[in-house]
Coordinates of C-alpha atoms in Angstrom, one line a residue:
X1338 CA 0.2 0.0 0.1
X1339 CA 2.0 2.5 1.0
X1340 CA 3.8 4.2 2.5
X1341 CA 6.7 6.5 3.1
X1342 CA 8.8 7.7 6.0
X1343 CA 9.9 9.8 8.8
X1344 CA 13.0 10.4 11.4
X1345 CA 13.0 8.1 14.2
X1346 CA 13.6 11.3 16.5
X1347 CA 10.4 12.2 15.3
X1348 CA 8.4 9.2 16.3
X1349 CA 5.1 9.7 16.7
X1350 CA 4.8 13.3 15.8
X1351 CA 1.8 14.8 16.4
X1352 CA -1.5 12.9 17.0
X1353 CA -2.4 13.5 13.8
X1354 CA -1.7 9.6 14.6
X1355 CA -2.0 8.1 11.8
X1356 CA -4.5 5.5 11.5
X1357 CA -5.8 3.4 8.8
X1358 CA -4.0 1.1 6.5
X1359 CA -5.5 -1.7 7.6
X1360 CA -7.4 -3.6 10.2
X1361 CA -9.6 -7.0 10.3
X1362 CA -13.3 -6.9 10.6
X1363 CA -14.8 -7.4 14.0
X1364 CA -18.5 -8.7 13.1
X1365 CA -19.0 -9.6 16.8
X1366 CA -18.0 -6.1 17.9
X1367 CA -21.8 -5.0 16.6
X1368 CA -23.0 -6.3 19.8
X1369 CA -21.2 -3.3 21.2
X1370 CA -21.0 -0.7 18.5
X1371 CA -24.4 1.2 20.0
X1372 CA -22.2 1.7 23.2
X1373 CA -19.4 3.3 21.1
X1374 CA -19.3 7.2 21.1
X1375 CA -17.7 9.0 18.1
X1376 CA -18.7 12.1 19.0
X1377 CA -17.6 14.2 21.6
X1378 CA -19.7 13.6 25.2
X1379 CA -19.1 17.3 26.6
X1380 CA -17.8 15.3 30.1
X1381 CA -14.2 16.1 31.0
X1382 CA -12.3 13.8 33.9
X1383 CA -9.5 14.5 36.2
X1384 CA -6.4 15.0 33.6
X1385 CA -3.8 14.1 36.3
X1386 CA -1.4 11.2 35.7
X1387 CA -2.4 8.2 37.5
X1388 CA 1.4 7.6 39.4
X1389 CA 2.8 4.2 38.8
X1390 CA 1.3 1.9 41.2
X1391 CA -1.8 3.9 42.4
X1392 CA -4.1 2.0 43.9
X1393 CA -7.5 4.4 43.7
X1394 CA -8.7 2.8 40.7
X1395 CA -11.2 -0.2 40.7
X1396 CA -9.3 -2.3 38.8
X1397 CA -5.4 -2.8 38.0
X1398 CA -3.1 -5.1 36.0
X1399 CA -2.1 -8.4 38.1
X1400 CA 1.1 -6.3 39.0
X1401 CA -0.9 -3.6 40.6
X1402 CA 1.2 -0.9 38.5
X1403 CA -0.6 1.6 36.2
X1404 CA 1.7 3.0 33.5
X1405 CA 1.3 6.5 32.6
X1406 CA 3.3 9.3 30.8
X1407 CA 3.0 12.9 30.8
X1408 CA 4.6 15.3 28.5
X1409 CA 2.2 18.2 29.1
X1410 CA 4.9 20.6 30.3
X1411 CA 6.1 20.7 26.6
X1412 CA 3.1 21.6 24.7
X1413 CA 3.8 24.3 22.7
X1414 CA 7.5 24.5 23.4
X1415 CA 10.4 24.2 20.5
X1416 CA 11.7 21.0 22.4
X1417 CA 8.7 19.5 21.6
X1418 CA 7.0 19.0 18.1
X1419 CA 4.5 16.6 19.0
X1420 CA 0.6 16.8 20.1
X1421 CA 0.3 14.0 22.6
X1422 CA 0.5 16.0 26.1
X1423 CA 0.0 12.6 28.2
X1424 CA -1.2 9.0 28.0
X1425 CA -1.9 7.1 31.1
X1426 CA -3.9 3.9 32.1
X1427 CA -6.5 4.9 34.5
X1428 CA -7.2 1.1 35.4
X1429 CA -6.9 -2.1 33.8
X1430 CA -9.6 -1.4 31.5
X1431 CA -9.0 2.5 31.0
X1432 CA -6.4 4.5 28.7
X1433 CA -6.7 8.2 28.2
X1434 CA -4.9 10.1 25.9
X1435 CA -4.6 13.8 26.8
X1436 CA -3.5 16.1 23.4
X1437 CA -2.3 19.7 23.5
X1438 CA -4.3 20.6 20.5
X1439 CA -7.4 19.2 19.5
X1440 CA -7.8 16.3 16.9
X1441 CA -11.2 15.4 15.2
X1442 CA -9.6 12.8 13.2
X1443 CA -8.3 10.6 16.1
X1444 CA -10.6 7.5 16.4
X1445 CA -9.5 7.0 12.5
X1446 CA -5.7 7.4 13.5
X1447 CA -5.7 5.0 16.4
X1448 CA -7.3 2.2 14.2
X1449 CA -4.2 2.0 11.7
X1450 CA -2.2 -1.3 11.8
X1451 CA 1.1 0.7 13.1
X1452 CA -0.5 1.3 16.3
X1453 CA -1.4 -2.4 17.2
X1454 CA -1.3 -3.4 20.7
X1455 CA 1.3 -6.1 22.0
X1456 CA 1.9 -7.6 25.4
X1457 CA 4.2 -5.5 27.4
X1458 CA 6.2 -8.6 28.5
X1459 CA 6.8 -9.5 25.0
X1460 CA 8.2 -5.7 24.3
X1461 CA 10.4 -6.4 27.2
X1462 CA 11.9 -9.8 26.9
X1463 CA 12.7 -8.9 22.9
X1464 CA 14.3 -5.7 23.8
X1465 CA 12.2 -4.2 21.2
X1466 CA 13.7 -5.8 18.4
X1467 CA 14.9 -9.7 17.0
X1468 CA 11.7 -12.0 17.4
X1469 CA 9.8 -8.7 17.5
X1470 CA 10.3 -8.5 14.4
X1471 CA 9.7 -12.1 12.9
X1472 CA 7.8 -13.7 15.3
X1473 CA 4.8 -11.1 16.3
X1474 CA 2.4 -12.2 19.0
X1475 CA -0.9 -10.2 18.8
X1476 CA -4.5 -10.8 20.0
X1477 CA -5.7 -11.2 16.1
X1478 CA -8.0 -13.7 14.7
X1479 CA -4.7 -15.4 13.2
X1480 CA -1.7 -16.4 14.8
X1481 CA 2.2 -16.5 13.2
X1482 CA 2.6 -20.8 12.3
X1483 CA 5.9 -20.4 10.0
X1484 CA 7.3 -17.7 8.0
X1485 CA 9.6 -19.5 5.5
X1486 CA 12.1 -16.6 4.4
X1487 CA 11.7 -16.6 0.4
X1488 CA 8.8 -18.6 0.1
X1489 CA 5.9 -18.3 2.3
X1490 CA 4.0 -17.1 5.7
X1491 CA 1.6 -19.4 7.3
X1492 CA -1.0 -18.2 9.9
X1493 CA -3.1 -20.4 12.1
X1494 CA -6.4 -19.7 13.4
X1495 CA -6.7 -18.1 16.5
X1496 CA -9.4 -20.5 18.3
X1497 CA -9.3 -18.4 21.5
X1498 CA -10.5 -15.1 19.2
X1499 CA -12.6 -12.8 21.2
X1500 CA -14.3 -12.1 18.1
X1501 CA -16.3 -14.0 15.0
X1502 CA -13.8 -17.1 14.0
X1503 CA -11.6 -17.1 11.0
X1504 CA -13.4 -18.9 7.9
X1505 CA -10.0 -20.8 7.4
X1506 CA -7.8 -22.8 9.6
X1507 CA -4.7 -21.4 7.7
X1508 CA -4.0 -18.6 5.7
X1509 CA -0.8 -18.6 3.5
X1510 CA 0.9 -15.8 2.1
X1511 CA 2.7 -15.9 -0.8
X1512 CA 4.2 -13.1 -3.3
X1513 CA 5.4 -12.7 -6.7
X1514 CA 6.4 -9.5 -7.9
X1515 CA 4.8 -10.2 -11.5
X1516 CA 1.0 -9.4 -12.3
X1517 CA 1.1 -11.9 -14.8
X1518 CA 2.6 -14.5 -12.8
X1519 CA 0.2 -14.0 -9.8
X1520 CA -3.0 -14.5 -12.3
X1521 CA -1.6 -17.8 -13.4
X1522 CA -1.3 -19.1 -9.7
X1523 CA -5.0 -18.2 -9.4
X1524 CA -6.0 -19.9 -13.0
X1525 CA -4.2 -22.7 -12.4
X1526 CA -6.0 -23.3 -8.6
X1527 CA -2.8 -23.2 -6.4
X1528 CA -3.9 -19.8 -5.0
X1529 CA -7.6 -18.6 -3.9
X1530 CA -7.1 -14.8 -4.1
X1531 CA -4.3 -12.1 -5.6
X1532 CA -3.7 -8.6 -5.2
X1533 CA -3.3 -6.0 -8.0
X1534 CA -4.4 -7.7 -11.2
X1535 CA -2.1 -6.4 -14.1
X1536 CA -3.1 -3.4 -15.7
X1537 CA -4.1 -5.5 -19.1
X1538 CA -5.7 -8.6 -17.2
X1539 CA -9.0 -6.8 -15.9
X1540 CA -11.0 -8.4 -18.8
X1541 CA -9.5 -11.7 -18.8
X1542 CA -10.2 -12.0 -15.2
X1543 CA -14.3 -10.4 -16.1
X1544 CA -14.5 -13.6 -18.7
X1545 CA -13.4 -15.8 -16.5
X1546 CA -16.6 -17.6 -15.0
X1547 CA -14.1 -19.6 -12.4
X1548 CA -12.9 -16.1 -11.0
X1549 CA -14.2 -12.7 -9.6
X1550 CA -13.0 -9.3 -10.0
X1551 CA -13.1 -6.9 -7.0
X1552 CA -12.0 -3.0 -8.0
X1553 CA -10.4 -0.9 -5.4
X1554 CA -11.3 2.5 -5.0
X1555 CA -8.3 4.7 -5.9
X1556 CA -7.5 6.3 -2.4
X1557 CA -3.8 6.8 -3.4
X1558 CA -1.1 8.7 -5.1
X1559 CA 1.8 8.0 -7.4
X1560 CA 4.4 10.8 -7.1
X1561 CA 8.1 11.8 -8.6
X1562 CA 9.8 12.9 -5.5
X1563 CA 12.9 15.1 -5.0
X1564 CA 15.2 15.5 -2.3
X1565 CA 15.6 19.1 -2.4
X1566 CA 19.0 19.3 -0.4
X1567 CA 20.3 17.3 -3.3
X1568 CA 22.1 19.0 -6.8
X1569 CA 20.4 19.5 -9.0
X1570 CA 16.9 19.5 -7.1
X1571 CA 17.9 22.3 -4.9
X1572 CA 17.1 24.5 -7.5
X1573 CA 13.5 25.3 -7.9
X1574 CA 13.6 25.6 -11.3
X1575 CA 15.0 22.1 -12.2
X1576 CA 11.6 20.7 -9.9
X1577 CA 9.5 23.0 -12.1
X1578 CA 11.3 22.1 -15.4
X1579 CA 10.5 18.3 -14.6
X1580 CA 6.8 19.3 -13.1
X1581 CA 6.0 21.0 -16.3
X1582 CA 7.5 18.5 -18.9
X1583 CA 6.0 15.3 -17.0
X1584 CA 2.7 14.2 -19.3
X1585 CA 0.5 12.5 -16.6
X1586 CA -2.5 11.7 -18.9
X1587 CA 0.1 10.2 -21.1
X1588 CA 1.1 7.6 -18.5
X1589 CA -2.6 6.9 -17.4
X1590 CA -3.7 6.1 -21.2
X1591 CA -0.6 3.6 -21.4
X1592 CA 0.1 2.2 -18.0
X1593 CA -2.7 2.3 -15.7
X1594 CA -6.0 0.4 -15.7
X1595 CA -9.7 1.7 -15.7
X1596 CA -10.7 3.7 -12.8
X1597 CA -7.2 5.6 -12.9
X1598 CA -6.7 9.2 -13.1
X1599 CA -4.1 11.8 -13.7
X1600 CA -3.4 13.9 -10.6
X1601 CA -3.7 17.3 -9.9
X1602 CA -2.4 17.4 -6.8
X1603 CA -1.2 15.5 -3.6
X1604 CA -4.7 14.2 -2.1
X1605 CA -6.3 12.4 -4.3
X1606 CA -10.2 12.4 -4.9
X1607 CA -12.3 10.9 -2.0
X1608 CA -10.1 12.0 0.6
X1609 CA -11.9 15.1 2.4
X1610 CA -9.9 18.4 1.5
X1611 CA -9.5 17.4 -2.2
X1612 CA -9.4 20.7 -4.3
X1613 CA -11.7 19.9 -7.4
X1614 CA -10.8 23.2 -8.7
X1615 CA -7.2 22.9 -8.3
X1616 CA -4.4 22.0 -10.6
X1617 CA -0.9 22.3 -9.8
X1618 CA 0.8 22.0 -13.0
X1619 CA 0.1 22.3 -17.1
X1620 CA 2.3 20.8 -19.2
X1621 CA 4.6 23.5 -21.4
X1622 CA 7.9 22.2 -23.1
X1623 CA 9.1 25.7 -23.7
X1624 CA 9.0 26.9 -20.6
X1625 CA 10.7 24.4 -18.8
X1626 CA 13.4 24.5 -21.5
X1627 CA 13.5 28.4 -20.1
X1628 CA 13.6 27.2 -16.5
X1629 CA 16.5 24.8 -16.9
X1630 CA 18.6 27.3 -18.7
X1631 CA 17.5 30.0 -16.0
X1632 CA 18.9 27.3 -13.6
X1633 CA 22.3 26.9 -15.9
X1634 CA 21.4 23.8 -17.5
X1635 CA 20.9 25.4 -21.0
X1636 CA 23.0 22.2 -22.7
X1637 CA 20.8 19.8 -20.3
X1638 CA 21.8 17.6 -17.3
X1639 CA 22.3 14.1 -16.1
X1640 CA 19.9 12.8 -13.5
X1641 CA 19.4 9.4 -11.6
X1642 CA 15.5 8.3 -11.3
X1643 CA 15.2 5.6 -8.5
X1644 CA 12.7 3.1 -8.2
X1645 CA 11.5 -0.3 -7.0
X1646 CA 10.3 -3.0 -9.6
X1647 CA 7.3 -4.0 -7.1
X1648 CA 3.5 -3.5 -8.7
X1649 CA 1.7 -1.3 -6.8
X1650 CA -2.2 -0.1 -6.9
X1651 CA -0.6 3.6 -7.6
X1652 CA 2.1 2.3 -10.0
X1653 CA 1.4 -0.8 -11.8
X1654 CA 4.0 -0.9 -14.3
X1655 CA 7.0 0.7 -12.6
X1656 CA 9.9 -0.1 -15.0
X1657 CA 7.2 0.9 -18.1
X1658 CA 6.4 4.3 -16.4
X1659 CA 10.1 5.0 -15.5
X1660 CA 11.1 4.2 -18.8
X1661 CA 8.4 6.4 -20.5
X1662 CA 9.2 9.2 -18.0
X1663 CA 12.8 8.9 -19.3
X1664 CA 11.4 9.8 -22.9
X1665 CA 9.4 12.6 -21.7
X1666 CA 12.1 13.9 -20.0
X1667 CA 14.9 14.1 -22.7
X1668 CA 12.7 16.0 -24.7
X1669 CA 13.7 19.1 -22.7
X1670 CA 17.6 17.6 -22.6
X1671 CA 17.6 16.0 -19.1
X1672 CA 18.9 12.7 -19.1
X1673 CA 17.5 10.0 -17.0
X1674 CA 19.3 7.2 -15.9
X1675 CA 17.3 4.4 -14.3
X1676 CA 18.1 2.8 -10.8
X1677 CA 16.0 -0.3 -9.8
X1678 CA 16.7 -1.1 -6.2
X1679 CA 15.5 -4.1 -4.3
X1680 CA 12.3 -3.4 -2.5
X1681 CA 13.1 -3.1 1.1
X1682 CA 16.5 -1.5 0.1
X1683 CA 14.9 1.2 -2.0
X1684 CA 12.2 1.8 0.9
X1685 CA 15.0 2.1 3.3
X1686 CA 16.7 4.5 1.1
X1687 CA 13.6 6.9 0.6
X1688 CA 13.0 6.8 4.2
X1689 CA 16.6 7.8 5.3
X1690 CA 16.4 10.5 2.6
X1691 CA 19.1 9.0 0.3
X1692 CA 17.4 9.2 -3.1
X1693 CA 17.8 12.4 -5.1
X1694 CA 14.9 11.7 -7.7
X1695 CA 12.4 8.6 -7.5
X1696 CA 9.1 7.4 -8.1
X1697 CA 6.9 6.6 -4.8
X1698 CA 3.1 6.8 -3.7
X1699 CA 1.4 6.8 -1.0
X1700 CA -2.5 4.7 0.0
X1701 CA -4.5 5.6 2.4
X1702 CA -4.0 4.5 5.8
X1703 CA -7.2 6.6 7.1
X1704 CA -9.5 9.0 5.2
X1705 CA -8.5 11.8 6.4
X1706 CA -5.8 14.9 4.9
X1707 CA -3.7 14.3 8.0
X1708 CA -2.7 11.1 6.5
X1709 CA -1.6 12.3 3.3
X1710 CA -0.2 15.9 4.6
X1711 CA 1.2 15.6 7.9
X1712 CA 3.0 12.5 7.0
X1713 CA 5.1 14.0 3.9
X1714 CA 5.2 17.2 4.7
X1715 CA 4.4 18.1 8.5
X1716 CA 6.9 19.2 10.9
X1717 CA 8.8 16.0 11.7
X1718 CA 8.2 14.5 8.5
X1719 CA 10.4 12.1 6.3
X1720 CA 13.2 13.1 5.0
X1721 CA 12.7 11.6 1.8
X1722 CA 11.8 15.4 0.5
X1723 CA 14.8 16.9 2.6
X1724 CA 14.9 20.0 5.0
X1725 CA 11.1 20.4 4.6
X1726 CA 9.6 23.5 4.3
X1727 CA 8.3 25.8 7.5
X1728 CA 5.2 27.5 5.9
X1729 CA 4.0 24.3 4.6
X1730 CA 4.5 22.5 8.1
X1731 CA 2.7 25.4 9.8
X1732 CA -0.4 25.6 7.7
X1733 CA -0.7 21.7 8.0
X1734 CA -0.2 21.8 11.8
X1735 CA -2.8 24.4 11.9
X1736 CA -5.2 22.6 9.9
X1737 CA -4.9 19.4 11.4
X1738 CA -6.0 20.9 15.1
X1739 CA -9.4 22.6 13.9
X1740 CA -12.5 20.4 13.8
X1741 CA -14.4 22.6 11.0
X1742 CA -14.4 21.3 7.8
X1743 CA -14.7 24.6 5.8
X1744 CA -11.7 26.2 7.6
X1745 CA -9.5 22.8 7.2
X1746 CA -10.4 22.9 3.6
X1747 CA -9.3 26.3 3.3
X1748 CA -5.5 25.6 4.9
X1749 CA -5.4 23.0 2.9
X1750 CA -6.0 24.7 -0.5
X1751 CA -3.2 26.8 0.7
X1752 CA -1.2 23.8 1.3
X1753 CA -1.8 22.8 -2.3
X1754 CA -0.4 26.3 -3.6
X1755 CA 2.5 26.1 -1.5
X1756 CA 3.4 22.4 -2.9
X1757 CA 2.8 23.7 -6.3
X1758 CA 5.5 26.3 -5.4
X1759 CA 8.2 24.8 -3.7
X1760 CA 7.5 21.5 -5.5
X1761 CA 9.2 18.7 -3.3
X1762 CA 7.3 16.3 -5.5
X1763 CA 5.1 16.1 -8.8
X1764 CA 1.7 14.3 -8.2
X1765 CA 1.4 11.7 -11.2
X1766 CA -1.2 9.4 -11.1
X1767 CA -4.6 8.4 -9.0
X1768 CA -4.2 4.5 -9.7
X1769 CA -6.9 1.9 -10.0
X1770 CA -6.5 -1.3 -9.2
X1771 CA -8.1 -5.1 -8.3
X1772 CA -7.7 -8.0 -6.6
X1773 CA -8.9 -11.5 -8.1
X1774 CA -10.1 -14.3 -6.4
X1775 CA -11.9 -17.8 -7.0
X1776 CA -15.8 -17.7 -7.7
X1777 CA -15.8 -20.0 -4.7
X1778 CA -14.6 -17.9 -2.2
X1779 CA -17.4 -16.3 -0.3
X1780 CA -16.6 -12.9 1.8
X1781 CA -14.3 -11.5 -1.4
X1782 CA -13.6 -8.2 -1.1
X1783 CA -11.4 -5.0 -1.7
X1784 CA -10.6 -2.5 0.7
X1785 CA -9.9 1.1 -0.3
X1786 CA -7.2 1.3 2.7
X1787 CA -5.4 -2.6 1.4
X1788 CA -6.5 -3.9 4.1
X1789 CA -8.4 -6.8 3.3
X1790 CA -9.3 -9.4 6.1
X1791 CA -8.4 -12.7 5.3
X1792 CA -10.7 -13.8 8.0
X1793 CA -13.9 -12.8 6.7
X1794 CA -12.8 -15.0 3.3
X1795 CA -12.6 -18.7 2.8
X1796 CA -14.1 -21.5 0.8
X1797 CA -16.7 -23.8 1.9
X1798 CA -15.1 -27.4 2.5
X1799 CA -11.2 -25.8 2.4
X1800 CA -9.0 -25.8 5.3
X1801 CA -6.6 -23.2 3.8
X1802 CA -6.8 -19.8 1.9
X1803 CA -4.0 -19.0 0.3
X1804 CA -3.4 -14.9 -1.2
X1805 CA -0.7 -13.9 -3.4
X1806 CA 0.7 -10.1 -3.0
X1807 CA 3.3 -8.2 -4.6
X1808 CA 6.2 -9.0 -2.4
X1809 CA 7.7 -10.3 0.7
X1810 CA 7.6 -8.3 4.0
X1811 CA 10.9 -7.1 5.3
X1812 CA 9.4 -7.6 9.0
X1813 CA 6.5 -7.9 11.1
X1814 CA 6.7 -5.5 13.8
X1815 CA 4.4 -3.2 11.8
X1816 CA 5.2 -0.1 14.5
X1817 CA 8.7 -0.2 12.6
X1818 CA 6.9 -1.1 8.8
X1819 CA 5.8 1.3 6.2
X1820 CA 5.1 -1.1 3.3
X1821 CA 1.9 -2.7 2.5
X1822 CA 3.1 -6.3 2.4
X1823 CA 4.2 -6.3 6.0
X1824 CA 1.0 -4.4 7.1
X1825 CA -1.0 -6.9 5.5
X1826 CA 0.1 -9.5 7.3
X1827 CA 0.6 -7.9 10.6
X1828 CA -3.2 -6.8 10.1
X1829 CA -4.4 -10.8 10.3
X1830 CA -2.1 -11.1 13.7
X1831 CA -2.1 -8.2 15.9
X1832 CA -4.9 -5.5 16.6
X1833 CA -5.2 -1.8 17.4
X1834 CA -7.5 0.0 19.4
X1835 CA -10.1 0.5 16.9
X1836 CA -10.6 -1.2 13.5
X1837 CA -12.0 -0.3 10.0
X1838 CA -15.0 -2.3 8.5
X1839 CA -14.3 -4.7 6.3
X1840 CA -14.2 -3.3 2.7
X1841 CA -14.6 0.6 4.2
X1842 CA -13.4 3.1 6.0
X1843 CA -15.5 3.3 8.7
X1844 CA -14.3 3.0 12.0
X1845 CA -15.4 0.5 14.8
X1846 CA -14.8 -1.4 17.5
X1847 CA -11.7 -3.3 18.2
X1848 CA -9.6 -3.9 21.5
X1849 CA -11.4 -0.8 22.6
X1850 CA -15.0 -1.5 22.8
X1851 CA -16.0 2.1 23.3
X1852 CA -14.5 5.7 23.2
X1853 CA -15.6 9.3 23.7
X1854 CA -13.9 12.7 24.1
X1855 CA -14.5 15.8 26.2
X1856 CA -16.1 19.0 24.1
X1857 CA -12.5 20.1 23.2
X1858 CA -11.3 17.5 21.6
X1859 CA -8.1 17.3 23.9
X1860 CA -9.0 14.3 26.0
X1861 CA -10.0 10.9 24.4
X1862 CA -11.0 8.0 26.8
X1863 CA -11.0 4.4 25.5
X1864 CA -12.6 1.6 27.5
X1865 CA -11.2 -1.8 26.7
X1866 CA -12.7 -5.0 25.6
X1867 CA -12.4 -7.5 28.8
X1868 CA -11.6 -11.2 28.6
X1869 CA -9.1 -10.4 25.2
X1870 CA -6.0 -12.6 25.7
X1871 CA -2.9 -12.7 23.5
X1872 CA -1.7 -15.4 21.4
X1873 CA 0.8 -16.5 24.2
X1874 CA -1.9 -16.6 26.7
X1875 CA -1.4 -13.5 28.6
X1876 CA -3.6 -11.1 29.4
X1877 CA -4.8 -7.6 27.5
X1878 CA -4.9 -4.7 29.4
X1879 CA -4.3 -1.1 29.8
X1880 CA -0.5 -1.3 30.7
X1881 CA 0.1 -3.2 27.1
X1882 CA -1.6 -0.1 25.3
X1883 CA 0.3 2.5 27.2
X1884 CA 3.6 0.6 26.3
X1885 CA 2.8 -0.3 22.5
X1886 CA 2.3 3.7 22.2
X1887 CA 5.3 4.7 24.5
X1888 CA 8.2 2.4 22.6
X1889 CA 7.2 4.5 19.6
X1890 CA 6.9 7.7 21.0
X1891 CA 9.7 7.9 22.9
X1892 CA 13.2 8.0 20.8
X1893 CA 14.9 7.3 23.8
X1894 CA 13.2 4.7 25.3
X1895 CA 15.4 1.5 25.3
X1896 CA 12.7 -0.5 23.2
X1897 CA 12.5 2.0 20.5
X1898 CA 14.4 -0.4 18.3
X1899 CA 12.5 -2.2 15.7
X1900 CA 13.9 -3.5 12.4
X1901 CA 15.6 -0.4 11.2
X1902 CA 14.2 2.0 14.2
X1903 CA 12.5 4.4 12.7
X1904 CA 9.1 4.1 13.6
X1905 CA 8.0 6.5 10.6
X1906 CA 4.4 5.2 9.8
X1907 CA 3.7 7.2 13.2
X1908 CA 1.9 9.9 11.2
X1909 CA 0.7 9.5 14.8
X1910 CA 2.1 12.9 14.6
X1911 CA 1.2 12.9 18.2
X1912 CA 4.3 11.3 19.7
X1913 CA 7.6 13.0 19.2
X1914 CA 10.1 13.7 21.2

């Protein structure tokens, strides 16, 4: 699906929290959904942090200690760029988030799979790395069976799951970077479902009576990004010349499936804040050549375009698109060398700001502008674009802290204008995509967030469900992963406080059975589901929530390690230290 970056020192930077990319459906939660309060209640509670070991609660974890962390004194200071003021376990079944500024999107954000809750004891025993990365323990409908590196991941049904039991006893994740090969596996019967049907294969699937096609809404954007700190992209004239040269519609016509459209801005249609009347760039070759001459490159220049050859909904044919971009830029004297990197290496390099010019994209984790703008361009955002732009950061922060839709959209319109002026990237496409399944699969669906629930799907009389995706996960501690291949697996094994309904974006209860906020949207209380156990048999409680968030929030925490230690997906722009 997605993903991009963030520095480790930024960690959950602002409780613009990220939420979304993926969660399993909890059909059984419908019994508690009526008690869920998404709207503010107008009530307020004592915001004093409960001290460790406090005994003034009706219930406490088995060791009697309640975890809490308080950074409220740092709110609004230069030392702290986050929005999470305080996080506390009020009792074993209650967690309270106190924010520096209001956040209307918080419920959507805490549903994101990167904010899944893990056993605090397991976090401690693994030191935040090692087995934590390769052997996740969660509360989800499936638990990890085996991970045969380079081949497959086998998940086993969690028969002690608190919600509806998964339809299949086992789920097998396999991967193949070639869309045609994934389809062959489906047609031959060795796979039950595949992700990202090839651009030219939609009609083939539709015409096969043994298969079913599920279109996925294009809540994504592909872009050509620049690190503005690296020459020659440190000159805005060069970046604008590229923007004015690229023919976005040509790429859509030649390399994208039905349902795709040329991008006009970073936000895709379908995300609140999309400005229907705005177009950032209109192709102008003569102006592009003039800008290059003004920048000192009248005789042309040589650049490198980096990518990974992995199909995504936002980029169905990476090498073909890169080759066409190469040909387009040749028209104005820009000679492009194509640098194809291994998927994990590419993501890590992009996350670290090592790439000067590259093709990447983002699919929605949750349907709110903060998921796109804050993560990429907000304060403490990924270094992929370089140093960042303070004016853009200020507008994004302001928009994310107000609840009024019209006021937010006005600010986001200003962000669009600033992005078109500073040009850290050129939005290229909103990519339509689809999944394909055997006709016999019940519960088959496509999620606009790319978080398909394996538990909801199966074939009557068949114990195993095989799903082929584009690539192998780099790790399965998804607090520290940004790629959709990892997130999709994590979503079957572990759970966040809230979830997204299968195939949709509406928030519903998960590990928290209800939630409410004060009138100001600065204090959010989550009541946890009782009787839930982790796959290792340990009890789920409020301390697990606080600990799972804390190790991401605090870059100085000894457990803030993970696979690479970046924890970038914490768009939860909430936790920064």
